[in-house]
CSV table of C-alpha atoms and ligand atoms in Angstrom, one decimal:
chain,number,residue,atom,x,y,z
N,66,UNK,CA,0.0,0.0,0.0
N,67,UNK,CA,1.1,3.5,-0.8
N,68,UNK,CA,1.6,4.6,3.0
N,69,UNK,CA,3.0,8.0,4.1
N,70,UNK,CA,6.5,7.5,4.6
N,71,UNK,CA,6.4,9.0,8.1
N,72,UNK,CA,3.8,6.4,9.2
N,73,UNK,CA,6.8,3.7,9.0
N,74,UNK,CA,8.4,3.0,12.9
N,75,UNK,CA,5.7,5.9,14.3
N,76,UNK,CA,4.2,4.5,18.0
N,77,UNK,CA,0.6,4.7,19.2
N,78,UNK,CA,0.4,7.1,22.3
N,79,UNK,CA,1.2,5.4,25.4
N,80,UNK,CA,-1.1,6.0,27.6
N,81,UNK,CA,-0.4,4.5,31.5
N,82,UNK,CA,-1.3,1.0,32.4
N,83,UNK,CA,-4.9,0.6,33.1
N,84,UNK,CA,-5.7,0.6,36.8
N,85,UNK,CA,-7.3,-3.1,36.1
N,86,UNK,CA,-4.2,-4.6,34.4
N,87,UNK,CA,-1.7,-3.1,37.5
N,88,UNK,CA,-4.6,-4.6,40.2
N,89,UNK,CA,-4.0,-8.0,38.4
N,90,UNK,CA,-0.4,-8.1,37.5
N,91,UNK,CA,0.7,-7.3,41.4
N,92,UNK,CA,-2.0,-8.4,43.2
N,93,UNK,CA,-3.5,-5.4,44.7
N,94,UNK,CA,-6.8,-4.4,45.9
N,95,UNK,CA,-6.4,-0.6,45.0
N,96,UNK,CA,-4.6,1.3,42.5
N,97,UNK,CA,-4.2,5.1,42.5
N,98,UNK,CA,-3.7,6.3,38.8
N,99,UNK,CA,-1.3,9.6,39.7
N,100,UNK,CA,-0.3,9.6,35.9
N,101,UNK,CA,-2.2,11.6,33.5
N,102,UNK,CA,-3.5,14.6,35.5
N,103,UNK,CA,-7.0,13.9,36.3
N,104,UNK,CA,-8.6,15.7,38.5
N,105,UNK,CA,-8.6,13.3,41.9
N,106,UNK,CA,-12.0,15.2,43.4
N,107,UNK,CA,-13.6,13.3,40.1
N,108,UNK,CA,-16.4,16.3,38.2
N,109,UNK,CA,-18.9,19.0,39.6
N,110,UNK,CA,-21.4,17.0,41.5
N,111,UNK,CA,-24.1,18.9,39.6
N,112,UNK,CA,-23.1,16.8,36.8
N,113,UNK,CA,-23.0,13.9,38.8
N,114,UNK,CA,-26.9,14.8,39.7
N,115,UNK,CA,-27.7,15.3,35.8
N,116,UNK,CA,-26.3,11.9,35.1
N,117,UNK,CA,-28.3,9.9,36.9
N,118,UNK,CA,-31.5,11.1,35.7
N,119,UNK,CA,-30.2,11.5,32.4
N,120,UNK,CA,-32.1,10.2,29.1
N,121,UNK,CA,-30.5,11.5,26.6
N,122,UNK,CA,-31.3,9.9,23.1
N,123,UNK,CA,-27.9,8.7,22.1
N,124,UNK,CA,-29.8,7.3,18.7
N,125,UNK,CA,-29.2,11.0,16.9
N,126,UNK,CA,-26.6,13.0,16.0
N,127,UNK,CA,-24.8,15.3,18.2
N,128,UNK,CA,-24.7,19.1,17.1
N,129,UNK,CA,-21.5,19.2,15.0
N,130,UNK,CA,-21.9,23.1,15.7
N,131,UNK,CA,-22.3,22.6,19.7
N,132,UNK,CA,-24.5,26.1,19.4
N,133,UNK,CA,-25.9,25.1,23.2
N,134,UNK,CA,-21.9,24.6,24.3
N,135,UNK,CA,-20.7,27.3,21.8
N,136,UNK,CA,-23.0,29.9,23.5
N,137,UNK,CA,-22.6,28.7,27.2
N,138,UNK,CA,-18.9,28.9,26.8
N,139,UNK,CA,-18.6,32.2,24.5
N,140,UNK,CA,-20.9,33.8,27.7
N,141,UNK,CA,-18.3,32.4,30.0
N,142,UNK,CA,-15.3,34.0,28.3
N,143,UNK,CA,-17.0,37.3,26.6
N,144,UNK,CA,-16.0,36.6,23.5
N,145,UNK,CA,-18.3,36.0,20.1
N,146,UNK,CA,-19.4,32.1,19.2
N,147,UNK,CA,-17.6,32.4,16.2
N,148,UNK,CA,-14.6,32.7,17.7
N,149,UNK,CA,-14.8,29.5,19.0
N,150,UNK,CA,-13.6,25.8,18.2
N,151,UNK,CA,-14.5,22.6,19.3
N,152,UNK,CA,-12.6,19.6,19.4
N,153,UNK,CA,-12.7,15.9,21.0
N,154,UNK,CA,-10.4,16.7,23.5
N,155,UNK,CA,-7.9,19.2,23.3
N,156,UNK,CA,-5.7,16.4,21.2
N,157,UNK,CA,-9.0,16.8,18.6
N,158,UNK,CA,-7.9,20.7,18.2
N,159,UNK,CA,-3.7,19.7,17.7
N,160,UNK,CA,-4.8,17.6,15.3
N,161,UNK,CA,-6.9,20.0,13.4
N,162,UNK,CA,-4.5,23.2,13.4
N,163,UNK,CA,-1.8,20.3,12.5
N,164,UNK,CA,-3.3,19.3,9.4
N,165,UNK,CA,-4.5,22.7,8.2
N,166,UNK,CA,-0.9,24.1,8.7
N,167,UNK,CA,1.4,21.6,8.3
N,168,UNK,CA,2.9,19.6,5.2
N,169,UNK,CA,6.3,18.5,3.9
N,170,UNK,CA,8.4,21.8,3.6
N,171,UNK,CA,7.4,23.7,6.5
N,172,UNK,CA,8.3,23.3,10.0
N,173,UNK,CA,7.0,23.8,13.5
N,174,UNK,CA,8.5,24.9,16.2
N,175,UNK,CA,8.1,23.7,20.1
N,176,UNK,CA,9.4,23.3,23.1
N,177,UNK,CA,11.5,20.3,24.7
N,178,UNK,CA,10.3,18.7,26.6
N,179,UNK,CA,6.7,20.0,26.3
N,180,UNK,CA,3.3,18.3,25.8
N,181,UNK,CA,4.0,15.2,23.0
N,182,UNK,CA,1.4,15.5,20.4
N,183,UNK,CA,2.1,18.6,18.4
N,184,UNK,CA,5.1,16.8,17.6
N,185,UNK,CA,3.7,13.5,16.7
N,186,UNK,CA,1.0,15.4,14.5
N,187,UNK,CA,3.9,17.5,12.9
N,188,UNK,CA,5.7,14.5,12.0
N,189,UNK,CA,2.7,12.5,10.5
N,190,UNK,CA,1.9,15.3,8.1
N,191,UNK,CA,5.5,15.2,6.9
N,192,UNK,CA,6.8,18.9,9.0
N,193,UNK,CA,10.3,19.4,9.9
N,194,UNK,CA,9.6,19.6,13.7
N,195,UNK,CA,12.3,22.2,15.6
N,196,UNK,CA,12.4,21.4,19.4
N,197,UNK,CA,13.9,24.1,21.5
N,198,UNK,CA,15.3,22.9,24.9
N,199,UNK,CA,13.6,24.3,28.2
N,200,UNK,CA,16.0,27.0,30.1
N,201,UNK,CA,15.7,26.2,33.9
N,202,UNK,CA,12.6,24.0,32.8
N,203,UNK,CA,11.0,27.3,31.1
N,204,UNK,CA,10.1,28.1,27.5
N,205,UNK,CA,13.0,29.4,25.9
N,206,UNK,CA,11.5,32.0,24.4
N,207,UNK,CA,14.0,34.0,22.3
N,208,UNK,CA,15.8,30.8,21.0
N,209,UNK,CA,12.3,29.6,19.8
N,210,UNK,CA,12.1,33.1,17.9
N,211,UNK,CA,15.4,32.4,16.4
N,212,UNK,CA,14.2,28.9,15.7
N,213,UNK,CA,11.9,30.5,13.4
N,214,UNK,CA,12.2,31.1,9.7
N,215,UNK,CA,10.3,32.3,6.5
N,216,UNK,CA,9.0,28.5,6.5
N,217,UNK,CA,7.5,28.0,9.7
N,218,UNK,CA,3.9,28.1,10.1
N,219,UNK,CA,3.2,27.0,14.0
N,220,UNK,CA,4.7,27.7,17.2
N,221,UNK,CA,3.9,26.3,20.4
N,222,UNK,CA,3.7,27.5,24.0
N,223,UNK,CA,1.9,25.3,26.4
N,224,UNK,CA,1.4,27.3,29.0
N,225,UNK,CA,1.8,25.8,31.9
N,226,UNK,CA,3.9,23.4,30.1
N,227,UNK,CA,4.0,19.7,30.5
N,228,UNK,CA,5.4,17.5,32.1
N,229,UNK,CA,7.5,20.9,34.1
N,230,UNK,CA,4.3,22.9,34.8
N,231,UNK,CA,6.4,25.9,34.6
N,232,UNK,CA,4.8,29.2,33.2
N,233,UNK,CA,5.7,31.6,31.1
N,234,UNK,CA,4.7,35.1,32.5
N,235,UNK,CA,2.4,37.5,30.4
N,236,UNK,CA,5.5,40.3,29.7
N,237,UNK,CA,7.7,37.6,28.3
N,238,UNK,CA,4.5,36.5,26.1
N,239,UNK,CA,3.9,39.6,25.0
N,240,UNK,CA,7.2,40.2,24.2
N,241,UNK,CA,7.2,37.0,21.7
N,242,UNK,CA,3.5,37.3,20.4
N,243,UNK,CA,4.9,40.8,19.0
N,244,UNK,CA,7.9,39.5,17.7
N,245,UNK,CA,6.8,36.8,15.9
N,246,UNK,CA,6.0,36.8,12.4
N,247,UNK,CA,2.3,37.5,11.7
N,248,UNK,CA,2.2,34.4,8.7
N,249,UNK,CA,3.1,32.0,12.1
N,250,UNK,CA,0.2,30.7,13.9
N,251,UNK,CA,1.5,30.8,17.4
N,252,UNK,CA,-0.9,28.1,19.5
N,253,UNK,CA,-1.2,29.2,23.2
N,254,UNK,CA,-2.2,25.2,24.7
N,255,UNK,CA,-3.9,26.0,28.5
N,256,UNK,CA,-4.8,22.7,29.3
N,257,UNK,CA,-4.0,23.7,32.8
N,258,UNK,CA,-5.3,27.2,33.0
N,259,UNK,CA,-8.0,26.9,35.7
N,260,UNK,CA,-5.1,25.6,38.2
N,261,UNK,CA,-2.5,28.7,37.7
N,262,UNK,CA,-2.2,30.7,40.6
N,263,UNK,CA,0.7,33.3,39.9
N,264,UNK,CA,-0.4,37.0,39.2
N,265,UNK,CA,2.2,37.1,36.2
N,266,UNK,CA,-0.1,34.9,34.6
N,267,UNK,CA,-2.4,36.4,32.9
N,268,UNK,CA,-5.7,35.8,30.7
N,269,UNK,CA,-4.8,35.7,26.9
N,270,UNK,CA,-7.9,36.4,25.7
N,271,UNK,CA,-7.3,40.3,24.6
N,272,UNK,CA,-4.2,38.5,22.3
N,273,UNK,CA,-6.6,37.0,19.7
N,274,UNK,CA,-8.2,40.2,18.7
N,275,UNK,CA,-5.1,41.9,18.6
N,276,UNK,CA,-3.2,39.2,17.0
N,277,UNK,CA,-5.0,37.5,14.6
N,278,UNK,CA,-2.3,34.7,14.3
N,279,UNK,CA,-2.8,33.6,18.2
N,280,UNK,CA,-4.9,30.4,18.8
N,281,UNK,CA,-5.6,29.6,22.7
N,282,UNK,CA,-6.5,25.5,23.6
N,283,UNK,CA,-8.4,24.7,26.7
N,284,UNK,CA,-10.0,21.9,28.0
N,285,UNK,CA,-12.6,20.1,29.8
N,286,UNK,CA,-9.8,17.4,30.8
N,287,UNK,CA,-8.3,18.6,33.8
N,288,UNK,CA,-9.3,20.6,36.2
N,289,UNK,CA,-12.9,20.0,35.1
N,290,UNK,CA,-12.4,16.8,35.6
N,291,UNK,CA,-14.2,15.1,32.3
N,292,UNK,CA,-11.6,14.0,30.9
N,293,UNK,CA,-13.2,10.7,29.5
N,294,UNK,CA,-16.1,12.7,27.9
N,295,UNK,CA,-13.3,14.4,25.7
N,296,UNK,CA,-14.1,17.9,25.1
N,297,UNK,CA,-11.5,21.1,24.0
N,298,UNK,CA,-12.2,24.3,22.4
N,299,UNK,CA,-10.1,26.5,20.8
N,300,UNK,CA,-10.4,30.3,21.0
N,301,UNK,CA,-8.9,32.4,17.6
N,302,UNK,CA,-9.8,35.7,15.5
N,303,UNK,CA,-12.6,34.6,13.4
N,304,UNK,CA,-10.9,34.5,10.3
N,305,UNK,CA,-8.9,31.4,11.9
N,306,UNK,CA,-12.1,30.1,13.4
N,307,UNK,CA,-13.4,29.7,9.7
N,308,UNK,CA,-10.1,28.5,8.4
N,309,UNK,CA,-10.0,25.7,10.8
N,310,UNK,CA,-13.9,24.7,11.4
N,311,UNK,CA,-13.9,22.9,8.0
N,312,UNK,CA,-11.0,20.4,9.2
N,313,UNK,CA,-12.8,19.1,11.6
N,314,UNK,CA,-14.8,15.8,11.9
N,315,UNK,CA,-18.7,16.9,11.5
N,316,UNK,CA,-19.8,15.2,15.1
N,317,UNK,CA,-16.3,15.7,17.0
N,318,UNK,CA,-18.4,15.5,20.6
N,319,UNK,CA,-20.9,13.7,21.6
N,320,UNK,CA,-24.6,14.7,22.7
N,321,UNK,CA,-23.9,14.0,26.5
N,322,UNK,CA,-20.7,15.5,26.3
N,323,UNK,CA,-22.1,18.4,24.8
N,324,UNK,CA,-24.4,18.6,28.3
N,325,UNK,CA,-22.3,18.2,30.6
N,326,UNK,CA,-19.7,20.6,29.9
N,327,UNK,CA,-22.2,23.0,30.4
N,328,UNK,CA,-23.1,21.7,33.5
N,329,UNK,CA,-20.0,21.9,35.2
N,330,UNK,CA,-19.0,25.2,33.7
N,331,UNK,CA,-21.5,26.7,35.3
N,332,UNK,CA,-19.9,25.4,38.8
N,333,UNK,CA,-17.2,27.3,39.4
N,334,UNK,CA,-17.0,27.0,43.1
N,335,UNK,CA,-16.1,23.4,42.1
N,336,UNK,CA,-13.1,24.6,40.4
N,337,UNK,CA,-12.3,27.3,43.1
N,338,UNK,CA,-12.4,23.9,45.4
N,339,UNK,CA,-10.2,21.8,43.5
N,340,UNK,CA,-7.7,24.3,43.0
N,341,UNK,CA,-7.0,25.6,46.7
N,342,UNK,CA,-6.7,21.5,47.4
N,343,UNK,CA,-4.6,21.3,44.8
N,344,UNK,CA,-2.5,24.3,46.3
N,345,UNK,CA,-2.5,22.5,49.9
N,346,UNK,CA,-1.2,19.3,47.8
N,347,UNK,CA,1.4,20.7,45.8
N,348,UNK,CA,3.1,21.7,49.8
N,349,UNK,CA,3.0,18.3,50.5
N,350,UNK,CA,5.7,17.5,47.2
N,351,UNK,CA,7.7,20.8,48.1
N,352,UNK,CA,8.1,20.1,51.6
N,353,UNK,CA,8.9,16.3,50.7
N,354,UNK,CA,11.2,17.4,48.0
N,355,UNK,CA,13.2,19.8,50.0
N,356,UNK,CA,13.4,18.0,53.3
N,357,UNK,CA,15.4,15.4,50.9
N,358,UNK,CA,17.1,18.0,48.6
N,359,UNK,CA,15.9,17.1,45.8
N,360,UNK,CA,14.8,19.4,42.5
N,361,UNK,CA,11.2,20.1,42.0
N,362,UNK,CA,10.0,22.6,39.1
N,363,UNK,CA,7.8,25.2,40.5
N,364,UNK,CA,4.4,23.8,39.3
N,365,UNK,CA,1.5,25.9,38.2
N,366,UNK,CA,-0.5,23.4,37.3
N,367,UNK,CA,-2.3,20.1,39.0
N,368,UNK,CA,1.2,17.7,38.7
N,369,UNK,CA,4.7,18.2,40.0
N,370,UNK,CA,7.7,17.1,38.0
N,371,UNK,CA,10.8,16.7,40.4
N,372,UNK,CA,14.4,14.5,41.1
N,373,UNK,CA,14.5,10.9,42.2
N,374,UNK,CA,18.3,10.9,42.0
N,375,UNK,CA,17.5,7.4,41.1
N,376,UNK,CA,16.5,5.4,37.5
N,377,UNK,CA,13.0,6.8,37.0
N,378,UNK,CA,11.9,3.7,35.4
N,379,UNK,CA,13.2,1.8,38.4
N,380,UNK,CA,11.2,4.4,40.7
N,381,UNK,CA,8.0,4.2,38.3
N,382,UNK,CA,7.8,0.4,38.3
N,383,UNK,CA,8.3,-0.1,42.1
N,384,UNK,CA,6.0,2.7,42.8
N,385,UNK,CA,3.5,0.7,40.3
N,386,UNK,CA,4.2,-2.6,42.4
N,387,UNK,CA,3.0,-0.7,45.5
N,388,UNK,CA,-0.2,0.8,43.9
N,389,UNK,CA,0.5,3.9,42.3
N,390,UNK,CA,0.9,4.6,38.7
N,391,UNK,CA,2.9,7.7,38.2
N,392,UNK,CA,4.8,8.6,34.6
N,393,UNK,CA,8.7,7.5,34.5
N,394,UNK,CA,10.6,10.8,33.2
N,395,UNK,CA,12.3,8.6,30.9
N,396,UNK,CA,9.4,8.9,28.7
N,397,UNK,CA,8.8,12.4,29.0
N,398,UNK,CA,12.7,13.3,27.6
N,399,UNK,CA,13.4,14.1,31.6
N,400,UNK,CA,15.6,11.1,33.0
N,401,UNK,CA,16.2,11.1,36.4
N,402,UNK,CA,12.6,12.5,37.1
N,403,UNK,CA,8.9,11.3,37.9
N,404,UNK,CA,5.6,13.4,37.2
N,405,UNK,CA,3.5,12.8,39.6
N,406,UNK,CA,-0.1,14.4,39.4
N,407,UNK,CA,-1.0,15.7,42.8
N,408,UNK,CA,-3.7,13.9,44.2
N,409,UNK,CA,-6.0,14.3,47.7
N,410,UNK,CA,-3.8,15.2,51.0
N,411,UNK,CA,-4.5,11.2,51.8
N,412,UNK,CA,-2.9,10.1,48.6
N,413,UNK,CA,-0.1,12.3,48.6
N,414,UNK,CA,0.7,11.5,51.8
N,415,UNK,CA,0.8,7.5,51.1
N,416,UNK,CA,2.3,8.3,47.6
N,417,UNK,CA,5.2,10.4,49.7
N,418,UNK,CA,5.5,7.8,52.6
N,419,UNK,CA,5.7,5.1,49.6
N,420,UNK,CA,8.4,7.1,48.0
N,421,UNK,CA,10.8,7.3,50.6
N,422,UNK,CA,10.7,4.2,51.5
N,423,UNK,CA,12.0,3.1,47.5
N,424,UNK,CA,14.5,6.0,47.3
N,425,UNK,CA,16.0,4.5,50.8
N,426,UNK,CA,15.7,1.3,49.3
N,427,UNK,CA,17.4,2.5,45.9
N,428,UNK,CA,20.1,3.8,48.3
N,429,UNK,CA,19.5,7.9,47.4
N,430,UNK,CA,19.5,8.9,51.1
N,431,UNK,CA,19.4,6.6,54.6
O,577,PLP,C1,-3.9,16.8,28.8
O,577,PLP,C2,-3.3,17.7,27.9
O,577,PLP,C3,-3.9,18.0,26.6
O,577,PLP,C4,-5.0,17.1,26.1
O,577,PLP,O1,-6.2,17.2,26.7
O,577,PLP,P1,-7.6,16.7,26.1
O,577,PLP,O2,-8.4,17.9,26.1
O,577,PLP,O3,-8.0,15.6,27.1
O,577,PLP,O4,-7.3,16.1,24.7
O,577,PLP,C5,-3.5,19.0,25.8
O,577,PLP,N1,-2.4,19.7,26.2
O,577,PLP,C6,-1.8,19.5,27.3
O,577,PLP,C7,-0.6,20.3,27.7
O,577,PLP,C8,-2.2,18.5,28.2
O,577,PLP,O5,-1.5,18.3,29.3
């Protein structure tokens, strides 16, 4: 068959071991899945109550349009419908901008390491992808602008970035949003936006109307906590709204996923919730951390990337064998490290009591 050539030696995603597979394989009666950045208080319980009455018709077509979510969500932001996006799942919108941007010749410039899929997309469509190394686990902002030439057509900043949840501060964005070439599409992915907490953070919205070539990503994934019903939207200038909307698959959501996103946006004191916990929880990895002086990246988001001083796959597997699945840094271009997403004080504080016990056994401190 006449495959693309990049397809050739290209890996499916690898997601973490199911929680039912790690129950088997070591014997355990409960798992703790620490590894892809749910939200560990689950979704708003309002959504909870909608589900169990719900009798929704799943016979017919979803809205490819999502007008209900399109409206509910361009009141929640202030800004016009048709500035808006939808995809399944954030990894739904990378796709999309991918494959409207991207081909053999041009090339797209990200961070390293930074969330994995805009450079899997890149490299199925046939892009030269241009990684820039973090600088003290930040964006390296002015090398990425001198990454970029008269044949780049995306940038990315995730913002907080993954796996380092570091954030680049609104002056420093600014600074490169105005420097940039306006012929680059420069993707702004806030998967983790609900969780930041530092007032040099600050909302991106105004940037799409006076940048046309800014595209913001968030999601219903984390801090929502729906990650399985797979909902993202993008927000752009509505030129690149229309450029975009034809790309995408014609029922990219589903009718139930379409309701309940509205549901629990409409419960922000959920959020507000979640994200002091997750505040009170992210202590509990910086005290561990530097009671053992080890390196932790100053995390803005809902995980904490930090030092084992030991193999992380070694750390990851015997951390698995005692019932939590966290991700190995190996895998995430940062050897030496595990993510961990922060989970309730009561998890954290097994996790942390878990951990010390393997670095003592791995012989990092007594
Ligand atoms: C989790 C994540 C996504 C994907 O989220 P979905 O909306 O579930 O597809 C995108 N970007 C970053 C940085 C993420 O961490």
């Amino acid at each position: 068959m006449k495959w693309k050539q990049q397809i050739f030696g290209m890996k499916a995603y690898q997601p973490g071991k199911p929680m039912e597979e790690v129950k088997k394989e070591f014997g355990l009666e409960e798992v703790v899945k620490l590894a892809s950045n749910e939200n560990p208080y689950g979704f708003s319980p309002k959504v909870k109550a909608f589900l169990n009455g719900d009798d929704t018709n799943h016979a017919i077509y979803p809205d490819g349009y999502a007008q209900n979510l399109r409206t509910a969500v361009a009141n929640h932001l202030n800004v016009a419908e048709k500035q808006l996006l939808f995809g399944n799942g954030s990894d739904d919108l990378i796709a999309i901008v991918t494959r409207a941007l991207l081909y053999p010749g041009v090339n797209t410039v990200m961070a390293t390491p930074s969330f994995s899929q805009y450079q899997h997309n890149a490299e199925i469509e046939g892009a030269e992808v241009r990684q820039v190394p973090l600088k003290d686990g930040k964006h390296d902002l002015d090398a990425m602008l001198a990454a970029i030439d008269e044949k780049t057509s995306i940038v990315w900043v995730c913002n907080p970035n993954n796996p380092t949840g570091t954030i680049v501060n609104d002056e420093e964005l600014q600074n490169f949003i105005e420097k940039v070439p306006s012929d680059v599409l420069i993707v702004l992915d806030e998967a983790y936006f609900e969780y930041v907490n530092s007032p040099e953070y600050k909302d991106t919205l105004h940037y799409v109307n006076e940048y046309p070539n800014v595209l913001i990503m968030r999601t219903f994934s984390k801090a929502y906590g729906l990650a399985s019903f797979r909902v993202g939207y993008a927000i752009g200038n509505e030129g690149i709204i229309a450029k975009l909307d034809p790309v995408r698959a014609p029922f990219n959501n589903t009718v139930l996923s379409h309701k309940v996103a509205i549901i629990a946006l409409q419960d922000q004191a959920f959020i507000e919730e979640c994200k002091t916990k997750n505040e009170e929880g992210k202590k509990q990895y910086s005290a561990f951390c530097e009671k053992h002086g080890l390196n932790i990246y100053p995390s803005q988001t809902n995980f904490v990337l930090f030092e084992v001083k030991a193999d992380s796959d070694v750390v990851f597997t015997e951390m698995m064998k005692r019932g939590f699945i966290i991700r190995s840094g190996n895998a995430l271009s940062s050897p030496g490290y595990i993510r961990v997403t922060i989970g309730t004080e009561e998890q954290n504080d097994k996790f942390l009591s878990l951990l010390e016990e393997v670095l003592i056994e791995q012989g990092v401190f007594a």
